[in-house]
PDB file of C-alpha atoms in Angstrom:
ATOM      1  CA  MET A   1       0.000   0.000   0.000  1.00 71.00           C
ATOM      2  CA  ALA A   2       1.171   3.500  -0.893  1.00 80.00           C
ATOM      3  CA  ASN A   3       1.112   6.332   1.608  1.00 84.00           C
ATOM      4  CA  VAL A   4      -0.050   9.788   0.555  1.00 89.00           C
ATOM      5  CA  ALA A   5      -0.133  13.014   2.496  1.00 90.00           C
ATOM      6  CA  VAL A   6      -3.470  14.442   3.623  1.00 92.00           C
ATOM      7  CA  TYR A   7      -3.938  18.207   3.378  1.00 93.00           C
ATOM      8  CA  ASN A   8      -6.487  20.631   4.751  1.00 92.00           C
ATOM      9  CA  MET A   9      -8.127  23.450   2.796  1.00 92.00           C
ATOM     10  CA  ASP A  10      -5.287  25.791   3.805  1.00 91.00           C
ATOM     11  CA  GLY A  11      -2.840  23.595   1.924  1.00 89.00           C
ATOM     12  CA  LYS A  12      -1.113  22.348   5.095  1.00 91.00           C
ATOM     13  CA  GLU A  13      -0.247  18.692   5.619  1.00 88.00           C
ATOM     14  CA  VAL A  14      -2.294  17.291   8.492  1.00 91.00           C
ATOM     15  CA  GLY A  15      -1.611  13.564   8.226  1.00 88.00           C
ATOM     16  CA  SER A  16      -1.233  10.629   5.864  1.00 89.00           C
ATOM     17  CA  MET A  17      -3.388   7.901   4.379  1.00 90.00           C
ATOM     18  CA  GLU A  18      -2.793   4.465   2.900  1.00 90.00           C
ATOM     19  CA  LEU A  19      -4.175   3.809  -0.582  1.00 90.00           C
ATOM     20  CA  SER A  20      -5.148   0.304  -1.641  1.00 89.00           C
ATOM     21  CA  ASP A  21      -2.890  -1.266  -4.292  1.00 89.00           C
ATOM     22  CA  ASN A  22      -5.972  -2.986  -5.687  1.00 89.00           C
ATOM     23  CA  VAL A  23      -7.341   0.423  -6.751  1.00 90.00           C
ATOM     24  CA  PHE A  24      -4.452   2.889  -6.881  1.00 91.00           C
ATOM     25  CA  GLY A  25      -1.630   0.431  -7.589  1.00 89.00           C
ATOM     26  CA  TYR A  26      -3.276  -1.656 -10.279  1.00 90.00           C
ATOM     27  CA  GLU A  27      -1.503  -2.784 -13.431  1.00 91.00           C
ATOM     28  CA  ILE A  28      -2.371  -0.181 -16.087  1.00 93.00           C
ATOM     29  CA  ASN A  29      -4.225  -1.549 -19.113  1.00 94.00           C
ATOM     30  CA  GLU A  30      -3.829   0.986 -21.936  1.00 95.00           C
ATOM     31  CA  HIS A  31      -6.193  -0.832 -24.300  1.00 96.00           C
ATOM     32  CA  VAL A  32      -9.055  -0.767 -21.789  1.00 96.00           C
ATOM     33  CA  LEU A  33      -8.332   2.899 -21.023  1.00 96.00           C
ATOM     34  CA  HIS A  34      -8.551   3.669 -24.738  1.00 97.00           C
ATOM     35  CA  LEU A  35     -11.873   1.837 -25.056  1.00 96.00           C
ATOM     36  CA  SER A  36     -13.293   3.704 -22.080  1.00 96.00           C
ATOM     37  CA  VAL A  37     -12.264   7.133 -23.406  1.00 96.00           C
ATOM     38  CA  VAL A  38     -13.637   6.356 -26.887  1.00 97.00           C
ATOM     39  CA  GLN A  39     -16.929   5.194 -25.349  1.00 96.00           C
ATOM     40  CA  TYR A  40     -17.219   8.332 -23.212  1.00 96.00           C
ATOM     41  CA  LEU A  41     -16.632  10.640 -26.188  1.00 96.00           C
ATOM     42  CA  ALA A  42     -18.983   8.621 -28.405  1.00 96.00           C
ATOM     43  CA  ASN A  43     -21.732   8.804 -25.799  1.00 95.00           C
ATOM     44  CA  GLN A  44     -21.379  12.596 -25.661  1.00 95.00           C
ATOM     45  CA  ARG A  45     -22.154  12.958 -29.373  1.00 95.00           C
ATOM     46  CA  GLN A  46     -25.648  14.244 -30.140  1.00 95.00           C
ATOM     47  CA  GLY A  47     -25.929  12.435 -33.461  1.00 94.00           C
ATOM     48  CA  THR A  48     -28.320  15.064 -34.851  1.00 96.00           C
ATOM     49  CA  GLN A  49     -26.458  15.872 -38.082  1.00 95.00           C
ATOM     50  CA  SER A  50     -28.591  15.480 -41.185  1.00 96.00           C
ATOM     51  CA  ALA A  51     -28.328  16.196 -44.903  1.00 96.00           C
ATOM     52  CA  LYS A  52     -30.596  15.393 -47.846  1.00 96.00           C
ATOM     53  CA  THR A  53     -29.974  12.641 -50.350  1.00 95.00           C
ATOM     54  CA  ARG A  54     -30.857  13.100 -54.041  1.00 93.00           C
ATOM     55  CA  SER A  55     -34.300  11.603 -53.409  1.00 92.00           C
ATOM     56  CA  GLU A  56     -35.080  14.222 -50.746  1.00 94.00           C
ATOM     57  CA  VAL A  57     -33.924  17.411 -52.488  1.00 95.00           C
ATOM     58  CA  ARG A  58     -36.758  19.513 -53.932  1.00 94.00           C
ATOM     59  CA  GLY A  59     -37.001  19.743 -57.733  1.00 92.00           C
ATOM     60  CA  GLY A  60     -35.115  17.972 -60.484  1.00 90.00           C
ATOM     61  CA  GLY A  61     -38.036  15.960 -61.780  1.00 91.00           C
ATOM     62  CA  ARG A  62     -37.452  16.921 -65.426  1.00 93.00           C
ATOM     63  CA  LYS A  63     -34.491  15.728 -67.459  1.00 95.00           C
ATOM     64  CA  PRO A  64     -32.353  18.898 -68.018  1.00 95.00           C
ATOM     65  CA  TRP A  65     -31.643  18.140 -71.705  1.00 96.00           C
ATOM     66  CA  LYS A  66     -32.184  15.309 -74.141  1.00 96.00           C
ATOM     67  CA  GLN A  67     -30.053  12.210 -73.885  1.00 96.00           C
ATOM     68  CA  LYS A  68     -28.206  12.557 -77.196  1.00 95.00           C
ATOM     69  CA  GLY A  69     -27.107  15.149 -79.724  1.00 95.00           C
ATOM     70  CA  THR A  70     -26.133  18.055 -77.459  1.00 95.00           C
ATOM     71  CA  GLY A  71     -22.449  17.196 -77.100  1.00 95.00           C
ATOM     72  CA  ARG A  72     -22.768  17.377 -73.357  1.00 96.00           C
ATOM     73  CA  ALA A  73     -22.670  14.556 -70.850  1.00 96.00           C
ATOM     74  CA  ARG A  74     -25.969  12.847 -70.269  1.00 95.00           C
ATOM     75  CA  GLN A  75     -27.873  14.022 -67.198  1.00 95.00           C
ATOM     76  CA  GLY A  76     -31.052  12.690 -65.656  1.00 94.00           C
ATOM     77  CA  THR A  77     -31.712  15.346 -63.021  1.00 95.00           C
ATOM     78  CA  ILE A  78     -30.304  18.636 -61.801  1.00 95.00           C
ATOM     79  CA  ARG A  79     -30.504  17.279 -58.260  1.00 95.00           C
ATOM     80  CA  ALA A  80     -27.815  14.614 -58.784  1.00 95.00           C
ATOM     81  CA  PRO A  81     -24.819  14.906 -56.392  1.00 96.00           C
ATOM     82  CA  GLN A  82     -22.498  16.480 -58.993  1.00 95.00           C
ATOM     83  CA  TRP A  83     -24.859  19.434 -59.472  1.00 95.00           C
ATOM     84  CA  LYS A  84     -24.891  22.556 -57.304  1.00 94.00           C
ATOM     85  CA  GLY A  85     -27.930  22.224 -55.049  1.00 93.00           C
ATOM     86  CA  GLY A  86     -27.995  18.485 -55.606  1.00 95.00           C
ATOM     87  CA  GLY A  87     -28.319  15.783 -52.985  1.00 96.00           C
ATOM     88  CA  VAL A  88     -25.441  14.520 -50.853  1.00 96.00           C
ATOM     89  CA  VAL A  89     -23.889  11.117 -51.507  1.00 96.00           C
ATOM     90  CA  PHE A  90     -24.310   8.900 -48.416  1.00 95.00           C
ATOM     91  CA  ALA A  91     -25.827  11.855 -46.553  1.00 95.00           C
ATOM     92  CA  PRO A  92     -25.466  11.723 -42.738  1.00 95.00           C
ATOM     93  CA  LYS A  93     -28.692  11.006 -40.882  1.00 96.00           C
ATOM     94  CA  PRO A  94     -29.624  11.269 -37.183  1.00 97.00           C
ATOM     95  CA  ARG A  95     -28.224   8.279 -35.324  1.00 95.00           C
ATOM     96  CA  SER A  96     -26.883   7.225 -31.938  1.00 96.00           C
ATOM     97  CA  TYR A  97     -23.140   6.730 -31.558  1.00 96.00           C
ATOM     98  CA  LYS A  98     -23.472   5.103 -28.140  1.00 95.00           C
ATOM     99  CA  PHE A  99     -22.039   1.707 -27.362  1.00 94.00           C
ATOM    100  CA  LYS A 100     -21.709  -0.299 -24.165  1.00 94.00           C
ATOM    101  CA  LEU A 101     -18.783  -1.695 -22.228  1.00 95.00           C
ATOM    102  CA  ASN A 102     -18.939  -4.555 -19.771  1.00 96.00           C
ATOM    103  CA  LYS A 103     -18.937  -3.659 -16.083  1.00 94.00           C
ATOM    104  CA  LYS A 104     -15.632  -5.472 -15.563  1.00 95.00           C
ATOM    105  CA  VAL A 105     -14.045  -3.450 -18.350  1.00 95.00           C
ATOM    106  CA  LYS A 106     -15.337  -0.183 -16.838  1.00 94.00           C
ATOM    107  CA  ARG A 107     -13.956  -1.095 -13.408  1.00 94.00           C
ATOM    108  CA  LEU A 108     -10.591  -2.036 -14.887  1.00 95.00           C
ATOM    109  CA  ALA A 109     -10.449   1.243 -16.837  1.00 96.00           C
ATOM    110  CA  LEU A 110     -11.198   3.306 -13.724  1.00 95.00           C
ATOM    111  CA  LYS A 111      -8.560   1.454 -11.704  1.00 95.00           C
ATOM    112  CA  SER A 112      -6.046   1.961 -14.513  1.00 95.00           C
ATOM    113  CA  ALA A 113      -6.768   5.696 -14.653  1.00 95.00           C
ATOM    114  CA  LEU A 114      -6.437   6.084 -10.863  1.00 94.00           C
ATOM    115  CA  SER A 115      -3.225   4.052 -10.873  1.00 94.00           C
ATOM    116  CA  GLU A 116      -1.831   6.231 -13.643  1.00 94.00           C
ATOM    117  CA  LYS A 117      -2.435   9.349 -11.536  1.00 94.00           C
ATOM    118  CA  MET A 118      -0.821   7.613  -8.575  1.00 93.00           C
ATOM    119  CA  ASN A 119       2.266   6.773 -10.638  1.00 92.00           C
ATOM    120  CA  GLU A 120       2.519  10.428 -11.683  1.00 92.00           C
ATOM    121  CA  ASN A 121       2.127  11.630  -8.063  1.00 91.00           C
ATOM    122  CA  LYS A 122      -0.879  13.656  -9.168  1.00 93.00           C
ATOM    123  CA  ILE A 123      -3.262  12.650  -6.376  1.00 95.00           C
ATOM    124  CA  ILE A 124      -4.017  15.084  -3.540  1.00 94.00           C
ATOM    125  CA  VAL A 125      -6.140  13.949  -0.585  1.00 94.00           C
ATOM    126  CA  LEU A 126      -8.055  16.538   1.452  1.00 94.00           C
ATOM    127  CA  ASP A 127      -9.219  15.846   4.986  1.00 93.00           C
ATOM    128  CA  ASP A 128     -12.470  17.682   4.202  1.00 90.00           C
ATOM    129  CA  LEU A 129     -13.990  20.104   1.702  1.00 92.00           C
ATOM    130  CA  LYS A 130     -16.975  22.143   2.868  1.00 91.00           C
ATOM    131  CA  PHE A 131     -18.158  25.727   2.382  1.00 91.00           C
ATOM    132  CA  LYS A 132     -20.706  27.636   4.434  1.00 90.00           C
ATOM    133  CA  ASN A 133     -22.010  29.450   1.360  1.00 92.00           C
ATOM    134  CA  ILE A 134     -21.795  29.397  -2.430  1.00 93.00           C
ATOM    135  CA  LYS A 135     -18.848  31.517  -3.548  1.00 94.00           C
ATOM    136  CA  THR A 136     -16.432  30.906  -6.382  1.00 94.00           C
ATOM    137  CA  LYS A 137     -13.791  32.717  -4.356  1.00 95.00           C
ATOM    138  CA  ASN A 138     -13.946  29.964  -1.718  1.00 93.00           C
ATOM    139  CA  MET A 139     -12.843  27.311  -4.201  1.00 94.00           C
ATOM    140  CA  ILE A 140     -10.277  29.577  -5.843  1.00 95.00           C
ATOM    141  CA  THR A 141      -8.659  30.108  -2.417  1.00 94.00           C
ATOM    142  CA  VAL A 142      -8.454  26.340  -1.815  1.00 94.00           C
ATOM    143  CA  LEU A 143      -6.902  25.763  -5.253  1.00 94.00           C
ATOM    144  CA  GLU A 144      -4.366  28.550  -4.678  1.00 94.00           C
ATOM    145  CA  ASN A 145      -3.443  27.039  -1.306  1.00 94.00           C
ATOM    146  CA  LEU A 146      -2.832  23.705  -3.026  1.00 93.00           C
ATOM    147  CA  LYS A 147      -1.059  25.447  -5.959  1.00 93.00           C
ATOM    148  CA  LEU A 148      -3.399  23.947  -8.554  1.00 92.00           C
ATOM    149  CA  LYS A 149      -4.735  25.321 -11.833  1.00 89.00           C
ATOM    150  CA  LYS A 150      -6.264  22.318 -13.581  1.00 93.00           C
ATOM    151  CA  ALA A 151      -7.904  19.704 -11.373  1.00 94.00           C
ATOM    152  CA  LEU A 152     -10.710  17.213 -10.987  1.00 95.00           C
ATOM    153  CA  VAL A 153     -12.188  17.589  -7.501  1.00 95.00           C
ATOM    154  CA  VAL A 154     -14.031  14.504  -6.236  1.00 94.00           C
ATOM    155  CA  ILE A 155     -16.353  14.536  -3.229  1.00 92.00           C
ATOM    156  CA  ASP A 156     -18.643  11.886  -1.771  1.00 88.00           C
ATOM    157  CA  ASN A 157     -21.687  13.853  -0.636  1.00 84.00           C
ATOM    158  CA  ASN A 158     -22.696  15.864  -3.725  1.00 79.00           C
ATOM    159  CA  ASP A 159     -22.323  19.029  -1.620  1.00 84.00           C
ATOM    160  CA  LYS A 160     -24.271  21.799  -3.381  1.00 91.00           C
ATOM    161  CA  ASN A 161     -22.079  24.599  -2.025  1.00 92.00           C
ATOM    162  CA  VAL A 162     -18.901  22.943  -3.323  1.00 93.00           C
ATOM    163  CA  MET A 163     -20.427  22.022  -6.675  1.00 92.00           C
ATOM    164  CA  LEU A 164     -21.780  25.515  -7.391  1.00 93.00           C
ATOM    165  CA  SER A 165     -18.655  27.251  -6.101  1.00 93.00           C
ATOM    166  CA  THR A 166     -16.582  25.411  -8.706  1.00 93.00           C
ATOM    167  CA  ARG A 167     -18.645  25.511 -11.887  1.00 92.00           C
ATOM    168  CA  ASN A 168     -17.415  28.946 -13.058  1.00 92.00           C
ATOM    169  CA  ILE A 169     -13.727  28.141 -12.658  1.00 94.00           C
ATOM    170  CA  PRO A 170     -12.055  27.224 -15.970  1.00 93.00           C
ATOM    171  CA  ASN A 171     -10.069  23.955 -16.059  1.00 93.00           C
ATOM    172  CA  VAL A 172     -11.629  22.750 -12.795  1.00 95.00           C
ATOM    173  CA  LYS A 173     -14.441  20.242 -12.449  1.00 94.00           C
ATOM    174  CA  THR A 174     -16.192  18.858  -9.379  1.00 94.00           C
ATOM    175  CA  ALA A 175     -17.721  15.394  -9.435  1.00 93.00           C
ATOM    176  CA  ASP A 176     -19.357  12.958  -7.055  1.00 92.00           C
ATOM    177  CA  ILE A 177     -17.723   9.527  -6.755  1.00 91.00           C
ATOM    178  CA  SER A 178     -20.717   8.003  -8.572  1.00 89.00           C
ATOM    179  CA  THR A 179     -19.990  10.059 -11.723  1.00 91.00           C
ATOM    180  CA  ILE A 180     -16.192   9.863 -12.040  1.00 93.00           C
ATOM    181  CA  ASN A 181     -14.868   8.350 -15.250  1.00 94.00           C
ATOM    182  CA  PRO A 182     -11.443   7.593 -16.779  1.00 95.00           C
ATOM    183  CA  TYR A 183     -11.778  10.403 -19.336  1.00 96.00           C
ATOM    184  CA  ASP A 184     -12.066  13.139 -16.693  1.00 95.00           C
ATOM    185  CA  ILE A 185      -9.381  11.558 -14.515  1.00 95.00           C
ATOM    186  CA  LEU A 186      -6.894  11.569 -17.402  1.00 95.00           C
ATOM    187  CA  LYS A 187      -7.990  14.950 -18.779  1.00 94.00           C
ATOM    188  CA  PHE A 188      -7.248  16.992 -15.661  1.00 94.00           C
ATOM    189  CA  ASP A 189      -3.700  17.354 -14.379  1.00 92.00           C
ATOM    190  CA  THR A 190      -4.446  16.613 -10.719  1.00 94.00           C
ATOM    191  CA  PHE A 191      -6.921  14.296  -9.024  1.00 95.00           C
ATOM    192  CA  VAL A 192      -8.094  16.047  -5.841  1.00 95.00           C
ATOM    193  CA  VAL A 193     -10.219  13.850  -3.594  1.00 94.00           C
ATOM    194  CA  THR A 194     -11.556  14.046  -0.065  1.00 93.00           C
ATOM    195  CA  LYS A 195     -10.536  11.431   2.482  1.00 92.00           C
ATOM    196  CA  SER A 196     -14.083  10.103   2.821  1.00 91.00           C
ATOM    197  CA  ALA A 197     -14.370   9.838  -0.975  1.00 92.00           C
ATOM    198  CA  VAL A 198     -11.155   7.778  -1.138  1.00 92.00           C
ATOM    199  CA  GLU A 199     -12.566   5.373   1.457  1.00 91.00           C
ATOM    200  CA  LYS A 200     -15.766   4.905  -0.550  1.00 92.00           C
ATOM    201  CA  ILE A 201     -13.883   4.457  -3.833  1.00 92.00           C
ATOM    202  CA  GLN A 202     -11.742   1.755  -2.243  1.00 91.00           C
ATOM    203  CA  GLU A 203     -14.813   0.134  -0.737  1.00 89.00           C
ATOM    204  CA  VAL A 204     -16.582  -0.017  -4.097  1.00 88.00           C
ATOM    205  CA  TYR A 205     -13.699  -0.912  -6.409  1.00 85.00           C
ATOM    206  CA  ALA A 206     -11.314  -2.904  -4.209  1.00 76.00           C
TER     207      ALA A 206
END
């Protein structure tokens, strides 16, 4: 088990904590990480793009000129794809890009992402993270104390004050442990997590 320092909101070290090797010291599987990131990005796509095929474009019912004798190439309709204003070849249509991954694969991907952050020494554990009111300045002060600019902050209680105090800060995202994913973990430079959240993550994924 690896030991990490525990900090308070003032950025001062107040203790240490052991992290389970079965979650934070797992063998990194790059292929599974890749699958997980691709799935996340695919699931974010709206799939609403649409264009008209030659059968859907208005007009073009009459043959533009006779088949032979004009010296020009034969044409059947002015709405063919090679004409301006014509239909699109293999036009995109609304569709879903979503696909599923097995639960075991998802768990392995999350462990791999957490282990990667551990290997990079990019995990910061906080003893607690609570605000009395909703103020962006509160979170900015905590980040400055920890000397962070780009971070994923993970809490275990979906605290409204913390969530709303973070949403206007660029390059910072707050998430509950039930919504964390490998894409966000890898995207942000530092993985900031409360002590109670670490305990729950280890309980669920160990």
